Tab-separated table of C-alpha atoms and ligand atoms in Angstrom:
chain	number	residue	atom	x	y	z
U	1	UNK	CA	30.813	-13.050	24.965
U	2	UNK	CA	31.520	-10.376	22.337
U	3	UNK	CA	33.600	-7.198	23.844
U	4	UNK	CA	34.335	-4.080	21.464
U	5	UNK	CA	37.772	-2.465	22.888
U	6	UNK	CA	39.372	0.787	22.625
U	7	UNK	CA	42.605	2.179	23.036
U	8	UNK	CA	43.470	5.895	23.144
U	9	UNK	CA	45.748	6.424	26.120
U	10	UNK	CA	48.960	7.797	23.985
U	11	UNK	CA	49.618	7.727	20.214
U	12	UNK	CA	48.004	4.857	18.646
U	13	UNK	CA	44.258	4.638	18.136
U	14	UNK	CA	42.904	1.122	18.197
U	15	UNK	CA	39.787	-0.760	17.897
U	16	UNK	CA	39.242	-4.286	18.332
U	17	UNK	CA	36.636	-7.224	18.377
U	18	UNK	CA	37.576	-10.315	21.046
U	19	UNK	CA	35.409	-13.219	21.820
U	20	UNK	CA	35.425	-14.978	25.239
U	21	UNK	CA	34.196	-18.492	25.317
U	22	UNK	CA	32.410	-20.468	28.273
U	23	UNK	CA	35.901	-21.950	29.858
U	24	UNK	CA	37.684	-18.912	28.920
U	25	UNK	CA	39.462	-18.778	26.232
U	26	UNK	CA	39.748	-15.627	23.959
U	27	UNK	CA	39.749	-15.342	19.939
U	28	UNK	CA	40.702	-11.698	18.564
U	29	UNK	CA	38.206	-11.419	15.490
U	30	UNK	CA	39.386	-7.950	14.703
U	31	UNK	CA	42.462	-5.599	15.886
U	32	UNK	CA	43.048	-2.459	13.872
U	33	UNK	CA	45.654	0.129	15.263
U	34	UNK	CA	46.369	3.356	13.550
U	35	UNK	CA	49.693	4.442	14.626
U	36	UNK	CA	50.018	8.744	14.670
U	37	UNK	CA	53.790	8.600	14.639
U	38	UNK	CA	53.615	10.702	11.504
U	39	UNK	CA	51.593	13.572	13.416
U	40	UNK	CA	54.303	13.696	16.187
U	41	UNK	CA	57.689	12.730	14.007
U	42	UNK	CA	58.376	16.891	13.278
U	43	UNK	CA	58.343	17.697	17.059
U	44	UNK	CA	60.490	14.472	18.246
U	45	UNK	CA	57.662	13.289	21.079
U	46	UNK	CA	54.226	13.180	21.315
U	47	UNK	CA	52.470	16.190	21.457
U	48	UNK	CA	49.056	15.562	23.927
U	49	UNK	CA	47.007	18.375	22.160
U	50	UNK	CA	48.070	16.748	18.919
U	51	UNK	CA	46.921	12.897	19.397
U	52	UNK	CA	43.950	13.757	21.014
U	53	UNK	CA	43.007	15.486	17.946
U	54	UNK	CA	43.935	13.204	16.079
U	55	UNK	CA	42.186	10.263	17.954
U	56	UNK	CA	38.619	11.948	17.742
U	57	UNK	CA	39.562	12.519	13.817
U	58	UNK	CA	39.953	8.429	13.322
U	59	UNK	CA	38.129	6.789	16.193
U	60	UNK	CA	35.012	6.400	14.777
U	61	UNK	CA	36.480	5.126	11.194
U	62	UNK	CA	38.695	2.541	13.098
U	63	UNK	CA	35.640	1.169	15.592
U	64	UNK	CA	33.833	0.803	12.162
U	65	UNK	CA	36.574	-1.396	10.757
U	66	UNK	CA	36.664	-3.512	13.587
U	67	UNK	CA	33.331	-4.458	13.516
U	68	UNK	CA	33.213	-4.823	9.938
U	69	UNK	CA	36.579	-7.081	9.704
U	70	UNK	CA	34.733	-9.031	12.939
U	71	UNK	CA	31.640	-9.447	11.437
U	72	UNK	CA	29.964	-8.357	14.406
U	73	UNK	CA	26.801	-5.745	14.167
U	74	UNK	CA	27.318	-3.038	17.177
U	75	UNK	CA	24.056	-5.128	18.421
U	76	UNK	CA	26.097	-8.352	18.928
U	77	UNK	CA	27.955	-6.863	21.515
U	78	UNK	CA	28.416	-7.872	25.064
U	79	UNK	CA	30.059	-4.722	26.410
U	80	UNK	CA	32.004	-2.028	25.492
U	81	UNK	CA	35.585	-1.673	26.740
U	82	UNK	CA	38.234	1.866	26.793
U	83	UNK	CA	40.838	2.201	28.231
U	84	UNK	CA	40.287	5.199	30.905
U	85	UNK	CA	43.578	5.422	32.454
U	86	UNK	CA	46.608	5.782	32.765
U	87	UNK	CA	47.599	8.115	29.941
U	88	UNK	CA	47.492	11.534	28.155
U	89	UNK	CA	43.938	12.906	29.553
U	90	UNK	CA	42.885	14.093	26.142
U	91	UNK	CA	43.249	11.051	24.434
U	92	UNK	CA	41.564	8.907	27.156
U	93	UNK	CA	38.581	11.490	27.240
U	94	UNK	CA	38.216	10.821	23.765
U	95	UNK	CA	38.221	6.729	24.183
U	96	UNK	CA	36.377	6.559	26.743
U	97	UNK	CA	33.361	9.483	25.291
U	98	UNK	CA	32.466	7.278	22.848
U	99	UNK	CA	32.855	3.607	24.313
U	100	UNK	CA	30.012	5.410	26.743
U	101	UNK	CA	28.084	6.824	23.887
U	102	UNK	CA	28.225	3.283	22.002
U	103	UNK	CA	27.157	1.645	25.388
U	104	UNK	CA	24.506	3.821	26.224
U	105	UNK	CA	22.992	3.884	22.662
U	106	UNK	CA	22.588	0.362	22.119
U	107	UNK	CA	22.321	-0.789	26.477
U	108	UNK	CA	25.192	-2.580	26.574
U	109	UNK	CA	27.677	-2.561	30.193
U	110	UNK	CA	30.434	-0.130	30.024
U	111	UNK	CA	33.894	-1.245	30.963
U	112	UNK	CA	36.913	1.361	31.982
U	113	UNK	CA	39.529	-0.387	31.632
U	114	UNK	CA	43.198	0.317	33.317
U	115	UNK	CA	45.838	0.134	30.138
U	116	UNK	CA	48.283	-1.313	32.465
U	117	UNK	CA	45.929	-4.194	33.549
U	118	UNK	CA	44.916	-4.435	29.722
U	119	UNK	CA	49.143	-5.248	29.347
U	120	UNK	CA	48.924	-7.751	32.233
U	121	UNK	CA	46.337	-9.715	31.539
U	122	UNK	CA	47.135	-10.294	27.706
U	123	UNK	CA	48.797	-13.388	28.379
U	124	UNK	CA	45.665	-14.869	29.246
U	125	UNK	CA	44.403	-13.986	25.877
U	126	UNK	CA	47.246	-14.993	23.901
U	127	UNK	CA	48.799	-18.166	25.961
U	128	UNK	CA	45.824	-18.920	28.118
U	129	UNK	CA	47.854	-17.896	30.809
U	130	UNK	CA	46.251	-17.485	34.462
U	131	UNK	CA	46.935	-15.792	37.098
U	132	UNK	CA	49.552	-15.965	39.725
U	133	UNK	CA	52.438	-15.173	37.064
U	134	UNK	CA	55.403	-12.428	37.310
U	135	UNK	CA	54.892	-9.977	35.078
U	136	UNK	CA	57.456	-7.442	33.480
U	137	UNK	CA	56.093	-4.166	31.902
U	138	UNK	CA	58.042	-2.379	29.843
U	139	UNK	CA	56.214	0.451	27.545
U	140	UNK	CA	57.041	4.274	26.803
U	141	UNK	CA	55.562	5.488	30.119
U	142	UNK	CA	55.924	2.256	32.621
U	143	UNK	CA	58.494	0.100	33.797
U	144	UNK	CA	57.249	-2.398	36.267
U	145	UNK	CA	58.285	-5.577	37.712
U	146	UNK	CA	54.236	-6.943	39.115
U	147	UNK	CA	53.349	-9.992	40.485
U	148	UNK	CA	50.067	-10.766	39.604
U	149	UNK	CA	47.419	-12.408	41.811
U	150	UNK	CA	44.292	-11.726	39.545
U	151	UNK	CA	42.194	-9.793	38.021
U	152	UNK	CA	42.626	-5.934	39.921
U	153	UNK	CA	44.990	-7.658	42.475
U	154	UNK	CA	48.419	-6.615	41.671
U	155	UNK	CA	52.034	-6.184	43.790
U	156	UNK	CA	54.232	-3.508	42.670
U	157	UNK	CA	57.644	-5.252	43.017
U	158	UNK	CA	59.805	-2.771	41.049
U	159	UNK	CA	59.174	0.640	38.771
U	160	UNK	CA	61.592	3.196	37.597
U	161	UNK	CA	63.012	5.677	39.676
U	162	UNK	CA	63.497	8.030	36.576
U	163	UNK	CA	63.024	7.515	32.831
U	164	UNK	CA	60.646	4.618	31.751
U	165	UNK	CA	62.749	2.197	29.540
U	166	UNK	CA	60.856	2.495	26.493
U	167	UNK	CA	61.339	6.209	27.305
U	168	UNK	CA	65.255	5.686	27.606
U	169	UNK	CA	65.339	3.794	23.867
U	170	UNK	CA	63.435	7.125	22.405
U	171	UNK	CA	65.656	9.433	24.004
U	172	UNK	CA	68.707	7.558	22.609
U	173	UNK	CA	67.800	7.615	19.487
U	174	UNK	CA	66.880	10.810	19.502
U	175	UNK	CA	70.280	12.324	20.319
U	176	UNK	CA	71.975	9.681	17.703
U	177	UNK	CA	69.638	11.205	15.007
U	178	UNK	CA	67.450	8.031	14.728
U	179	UNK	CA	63.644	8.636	13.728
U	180	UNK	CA	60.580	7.647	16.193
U	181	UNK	CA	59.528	5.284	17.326
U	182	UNK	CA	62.724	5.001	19.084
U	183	UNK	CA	62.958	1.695	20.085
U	184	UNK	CA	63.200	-0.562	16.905
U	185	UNK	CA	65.175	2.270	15.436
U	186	UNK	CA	67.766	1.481	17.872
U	187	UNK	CA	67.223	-1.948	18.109
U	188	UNK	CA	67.580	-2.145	13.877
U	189	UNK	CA	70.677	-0.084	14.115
U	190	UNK	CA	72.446	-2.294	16.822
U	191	UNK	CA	72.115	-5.175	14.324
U	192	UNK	CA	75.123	-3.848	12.643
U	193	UNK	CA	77.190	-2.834	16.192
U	194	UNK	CA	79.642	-3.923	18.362
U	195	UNK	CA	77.951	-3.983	21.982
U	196	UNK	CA	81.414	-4.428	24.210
U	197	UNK	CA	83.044	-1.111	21.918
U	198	UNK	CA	82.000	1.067	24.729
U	199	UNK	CA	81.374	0.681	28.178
U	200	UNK	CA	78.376	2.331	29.461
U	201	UNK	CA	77.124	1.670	32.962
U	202	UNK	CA	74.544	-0.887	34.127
U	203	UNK	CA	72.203	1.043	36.393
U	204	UNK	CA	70.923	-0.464	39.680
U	205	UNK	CA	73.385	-3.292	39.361
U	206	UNK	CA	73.652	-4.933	42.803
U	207	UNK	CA	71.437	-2.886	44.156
U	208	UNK	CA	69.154	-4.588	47.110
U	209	UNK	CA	65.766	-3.313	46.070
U	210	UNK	CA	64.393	-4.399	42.873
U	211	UNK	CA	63.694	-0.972	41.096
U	212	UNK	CA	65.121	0.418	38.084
U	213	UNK	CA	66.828	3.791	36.839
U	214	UNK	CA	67.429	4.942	32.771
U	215	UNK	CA	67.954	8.022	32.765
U	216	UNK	CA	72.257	7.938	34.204
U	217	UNK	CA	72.410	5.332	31.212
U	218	UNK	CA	71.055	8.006	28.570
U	219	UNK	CA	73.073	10.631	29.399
U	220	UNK	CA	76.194	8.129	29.575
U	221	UNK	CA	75.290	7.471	25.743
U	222	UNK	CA	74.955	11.426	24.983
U	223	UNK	CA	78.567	11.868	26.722
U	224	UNK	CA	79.935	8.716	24.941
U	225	UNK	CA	78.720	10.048	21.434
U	226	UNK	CA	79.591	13.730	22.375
U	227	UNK	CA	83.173	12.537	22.625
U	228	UNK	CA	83.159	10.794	19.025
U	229	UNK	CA	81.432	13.415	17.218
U	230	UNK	CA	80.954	13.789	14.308
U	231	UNK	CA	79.292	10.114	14.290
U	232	UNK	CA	79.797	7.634	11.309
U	233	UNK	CA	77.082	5.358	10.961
U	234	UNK	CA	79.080	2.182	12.388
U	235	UNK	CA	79.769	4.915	15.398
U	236	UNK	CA	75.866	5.292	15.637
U	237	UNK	CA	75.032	1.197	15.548
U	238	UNK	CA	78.228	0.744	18.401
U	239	UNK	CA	76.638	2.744	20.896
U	240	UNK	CA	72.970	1.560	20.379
U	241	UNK	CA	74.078	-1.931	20.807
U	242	UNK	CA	76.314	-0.563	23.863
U	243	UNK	CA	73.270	0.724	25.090
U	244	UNK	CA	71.189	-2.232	24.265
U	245	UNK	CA	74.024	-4.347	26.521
U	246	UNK	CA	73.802	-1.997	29.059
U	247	UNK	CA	70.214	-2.378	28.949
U	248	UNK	CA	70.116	-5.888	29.320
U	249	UNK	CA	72.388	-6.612	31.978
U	250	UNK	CA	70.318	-3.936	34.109
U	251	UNK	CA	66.816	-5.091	33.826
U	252	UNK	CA	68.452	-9.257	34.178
U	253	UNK	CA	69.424	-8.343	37.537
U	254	UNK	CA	66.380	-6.314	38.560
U	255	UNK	CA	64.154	-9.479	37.566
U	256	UNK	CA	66.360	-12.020	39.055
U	257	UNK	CA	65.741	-10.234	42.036
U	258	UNK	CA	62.521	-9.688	41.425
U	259	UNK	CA	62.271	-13.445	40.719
U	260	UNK	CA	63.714	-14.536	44.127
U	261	UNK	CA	61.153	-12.807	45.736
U	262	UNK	CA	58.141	-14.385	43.852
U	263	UNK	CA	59.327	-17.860	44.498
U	264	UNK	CA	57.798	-18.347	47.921
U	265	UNK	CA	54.247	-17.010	46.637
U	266	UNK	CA	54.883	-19.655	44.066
U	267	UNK	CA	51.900	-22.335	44.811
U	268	UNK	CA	53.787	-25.641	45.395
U	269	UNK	CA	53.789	-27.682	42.177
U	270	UNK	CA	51.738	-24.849	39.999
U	271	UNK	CA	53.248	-23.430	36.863
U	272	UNK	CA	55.804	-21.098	37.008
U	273	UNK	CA	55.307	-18.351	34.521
U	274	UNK	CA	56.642	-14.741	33.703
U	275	UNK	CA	55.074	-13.072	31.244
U	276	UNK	CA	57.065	-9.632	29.607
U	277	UNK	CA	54.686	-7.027	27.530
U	278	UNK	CA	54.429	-3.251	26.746
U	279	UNK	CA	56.058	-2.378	23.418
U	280	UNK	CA	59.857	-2.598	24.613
U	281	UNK	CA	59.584	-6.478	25.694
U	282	UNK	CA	59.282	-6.763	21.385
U	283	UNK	CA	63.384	-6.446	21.586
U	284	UNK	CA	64.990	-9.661	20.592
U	285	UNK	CA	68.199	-9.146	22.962
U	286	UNK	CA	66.033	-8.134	26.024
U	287	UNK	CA	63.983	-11.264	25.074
U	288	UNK	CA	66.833	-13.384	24.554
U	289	UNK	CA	67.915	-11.978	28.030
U	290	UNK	CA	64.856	-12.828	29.830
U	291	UNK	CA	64.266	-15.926	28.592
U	292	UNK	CA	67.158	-16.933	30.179
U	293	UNK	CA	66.657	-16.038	33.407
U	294	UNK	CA	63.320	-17.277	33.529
U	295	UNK	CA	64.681	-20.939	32.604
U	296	UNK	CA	68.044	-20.263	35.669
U	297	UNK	CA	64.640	-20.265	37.618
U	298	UNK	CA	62.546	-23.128	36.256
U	299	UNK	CA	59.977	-20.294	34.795
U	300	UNK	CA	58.239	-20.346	31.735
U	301	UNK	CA	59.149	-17.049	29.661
U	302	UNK	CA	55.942	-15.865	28.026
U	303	UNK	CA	55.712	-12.799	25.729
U	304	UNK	CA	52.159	-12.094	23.268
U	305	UNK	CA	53.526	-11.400	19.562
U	306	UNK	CA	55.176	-8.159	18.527
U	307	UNK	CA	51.805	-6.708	17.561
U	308	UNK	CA	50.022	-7.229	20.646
U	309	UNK	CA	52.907	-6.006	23.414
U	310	UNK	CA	52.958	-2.406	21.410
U	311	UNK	CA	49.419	-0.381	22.022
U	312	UNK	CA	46.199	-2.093	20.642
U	313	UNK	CA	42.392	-2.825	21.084
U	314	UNK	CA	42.399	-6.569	21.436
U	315	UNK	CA	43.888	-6.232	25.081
U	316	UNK	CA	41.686	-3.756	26.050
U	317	UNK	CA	39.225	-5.881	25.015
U	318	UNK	CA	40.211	-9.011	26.743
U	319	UNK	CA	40.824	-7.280	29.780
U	320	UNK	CA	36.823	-5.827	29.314
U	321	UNK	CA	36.009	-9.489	28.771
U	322	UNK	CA	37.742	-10.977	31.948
U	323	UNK	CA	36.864	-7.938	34.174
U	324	UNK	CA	32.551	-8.272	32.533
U	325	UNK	CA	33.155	-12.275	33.871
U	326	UNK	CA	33.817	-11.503	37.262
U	327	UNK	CA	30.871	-8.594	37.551
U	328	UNK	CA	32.965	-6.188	37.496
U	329	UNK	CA	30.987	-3.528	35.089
U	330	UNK	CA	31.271	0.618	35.447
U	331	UNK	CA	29.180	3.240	35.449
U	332	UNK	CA	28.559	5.943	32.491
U	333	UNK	CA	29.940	8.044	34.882
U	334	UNK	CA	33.308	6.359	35.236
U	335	UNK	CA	36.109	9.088	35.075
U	336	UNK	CA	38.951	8.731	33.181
U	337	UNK	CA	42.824	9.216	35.508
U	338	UNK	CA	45.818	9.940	33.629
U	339	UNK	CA	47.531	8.534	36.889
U	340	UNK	CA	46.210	5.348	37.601
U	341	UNK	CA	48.615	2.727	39.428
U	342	UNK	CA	47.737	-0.961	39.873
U	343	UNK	CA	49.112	-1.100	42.627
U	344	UNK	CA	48.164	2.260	44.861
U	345	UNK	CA	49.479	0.664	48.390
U	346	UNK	CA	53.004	0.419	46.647
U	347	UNK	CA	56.020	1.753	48.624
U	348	UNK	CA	57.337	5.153	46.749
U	349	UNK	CA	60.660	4.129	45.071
U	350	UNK	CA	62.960	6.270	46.561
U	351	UNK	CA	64.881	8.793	43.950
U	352	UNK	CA	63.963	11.858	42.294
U	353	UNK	CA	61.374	11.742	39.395
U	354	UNK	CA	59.289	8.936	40.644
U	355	UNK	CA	57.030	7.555	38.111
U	356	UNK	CA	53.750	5.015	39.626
E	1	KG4	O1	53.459	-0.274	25.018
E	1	KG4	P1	53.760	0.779	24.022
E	1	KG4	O2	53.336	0.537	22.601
E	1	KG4	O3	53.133	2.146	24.410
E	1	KG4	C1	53.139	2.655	25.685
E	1	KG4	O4	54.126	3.355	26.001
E	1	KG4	O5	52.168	2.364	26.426
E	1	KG4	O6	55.338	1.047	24.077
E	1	KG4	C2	55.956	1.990	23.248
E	1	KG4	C3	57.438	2.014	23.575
E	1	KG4	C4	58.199	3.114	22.831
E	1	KG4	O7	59.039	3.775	23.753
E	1	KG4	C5	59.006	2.335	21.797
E	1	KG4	O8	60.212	2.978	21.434
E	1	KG4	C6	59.260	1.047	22.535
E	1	KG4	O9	58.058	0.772	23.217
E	1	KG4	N1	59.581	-0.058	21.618
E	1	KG4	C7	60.759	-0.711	21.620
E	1	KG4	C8	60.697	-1.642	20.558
E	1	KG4	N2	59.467	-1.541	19.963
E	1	KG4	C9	58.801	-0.561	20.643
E	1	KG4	N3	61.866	-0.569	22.378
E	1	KG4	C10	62.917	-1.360	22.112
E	1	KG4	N4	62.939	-2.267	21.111
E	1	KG4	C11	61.868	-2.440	20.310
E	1	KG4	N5	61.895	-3.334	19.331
E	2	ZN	ZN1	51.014	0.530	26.630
């Protein structure tokens, strides 16, 4: 099985060939992502109008690539995969046009594909991970603690009440005068700091229910640096890794929470596994974190590679090549939802702000 995936849900555009054997197992044969940070860098976020623009400018060059660096002739295909929600709607109209127009032109099954799902289900694709596993997501717009039961069956343990955390690195380094992407610009400047120089509060610590809450811890950092200003450089790499501390010690006690309540829906005797992705789990202290309290709880800590927890084609792929397994094709006329939760009988968190 051959599935072409696309990703254009925020600010990278990616295209990507992934093979799907007989028993399962996947094989990326191409994965090219084109990153727009430049487009977005003068207005310090994305702008919506902006990346969808510049997603319909690339698309078609980058699907091309794919192929090409595959080997793969658009007739070789098994399906056609985009990511239709959730996202920025422009961006997700233009994915998903054309994986319809490739689909339809050469009679191929369309697959919409759920970005979120895409995120949880790449551990099958790089660790040949199945299915039930605890899943952290941690990306720009999401912050969710999932236990995952299969393919579309999800349980929304945890999400943010406020700021997502990827959202919460970018706003950082924002105020600190740190360029975009955000997050390894804090994480790069923290190398150099001292995390116990300032003492910024853990959010949610303690707290019974398992969700989480950024947005205090931000503002703690603007207030911290406010008080220091004018900031030296050593000031700057202080409060990142302050904040990176902070960080830490907020989403460890959300997940061992999170864990305790996974461990009865643990089958007796079956692996143990909990998988982190989205493009904040590529931070070495969170990691470092996490795989600690996976091992307190006799789970396996799994995480894909840097390049495949960040935006790309190859899980939107895989997810198109697990979801075309089970039968489970769409319709040309699939719409695309820039609010799309995988888990739509989850509890509202309670707190202002609430993101899915
Ligand atoms: O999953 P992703 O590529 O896109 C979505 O939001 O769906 O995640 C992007 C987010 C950005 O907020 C970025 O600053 C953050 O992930 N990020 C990181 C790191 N690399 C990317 N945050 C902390 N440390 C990193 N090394
Ligand atoms: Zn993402």
């Amino acid at each position: 099985m051959l599935v072409l995936g696309i990703e254009t849900s925020c600010d990278e555009t990616a295209a990507a060939v992934v093979a799907r054997d007989a028993a399962g197992t996947g094989r990326i044969l191409s994965n090219v992502v084109l990153s727009q940070f430049d487009s977005h860098a003068l207005y310090g976020g994305v702008v919506p109008e902006i990346a969808a623009r510049a997603h319909t400018e690339c698309l078609d060059v980058l699907i091309r690539k794919a192929l090409e660096e595959a080997g793969v002739a658009l007739g070789d295909l098994s399906a056609v995969a985009a990511s239709t929600g959730p996202g920025l709607i422009g961006g997700l109209i233009v994915g998903a046009t054309s994986g319809k127009a490739l689909a339809l032109a050469t009679g191929i099954p369309f697959l919409a594909i759920n970005h979120l799902e895409a995120h949880a289900l790449t551990a099958g694709l790089t660790d040949g991970i199945r299915p039930p596993y605890l899943m952290l997501l941690v990306s720009g717009g999401h912050t969710q603690l999932l236990w995952v039961e299969g393919i579309g069956r999800y349980r929304r343990l945890a999400t943010t009440i406020d700021d997502a955390l990827g959202e919460a690195f970018d706003k950082t380094a924002k105020l600190l005068g740190l360029p975009m992407p955000g997050g390894p610009a804090v994480e790069r400047a923290a190398m150099n700091g001292n995390p116990r120089r300032f003492n910024l509060p853990r959010p949610m610590l303690g707290r019974e229910d398992p969700h989480f809450s950024f947005a205090g811890l931000k503002t703690a950092v603007r207030h911290a640096a406010a008080k220091i200003a004018p900031l030296s450089d050593q000031d700057v790499a202080d409060l990142c890794a302050s904040f990176q501390a902070a960080v830490s010690d907020s989403v460890a006690d959300r997940v061992r929470l999170a864990i305790r309540s996974v461990l009865p829906l643990s089958p007796e005797g079956a692996p143990r596994n909990f998988v982190a992705a989205g493009g904040v789990a590529a931070n070495k202290t969170l990691r470092t974190t996490l795989i600690g309290i996976a091992g307190e709880f006799g789970f396996a800590f799994r995480a894909p590679p840097l390049e495949l927890c960040t935006d790309n084609g190859a899980m939107i792929a895989w997810a198109g090549a697990e979801r075309l397994t089970a039968g489970l094709v769409d319709g040309l006329d699939a719409p695309v939802k820039p609010r799309w939760p995988l888990d739509p009988a989850a509890a509202k968190a309670a707190g202002a702000g609430v993101k899915a």
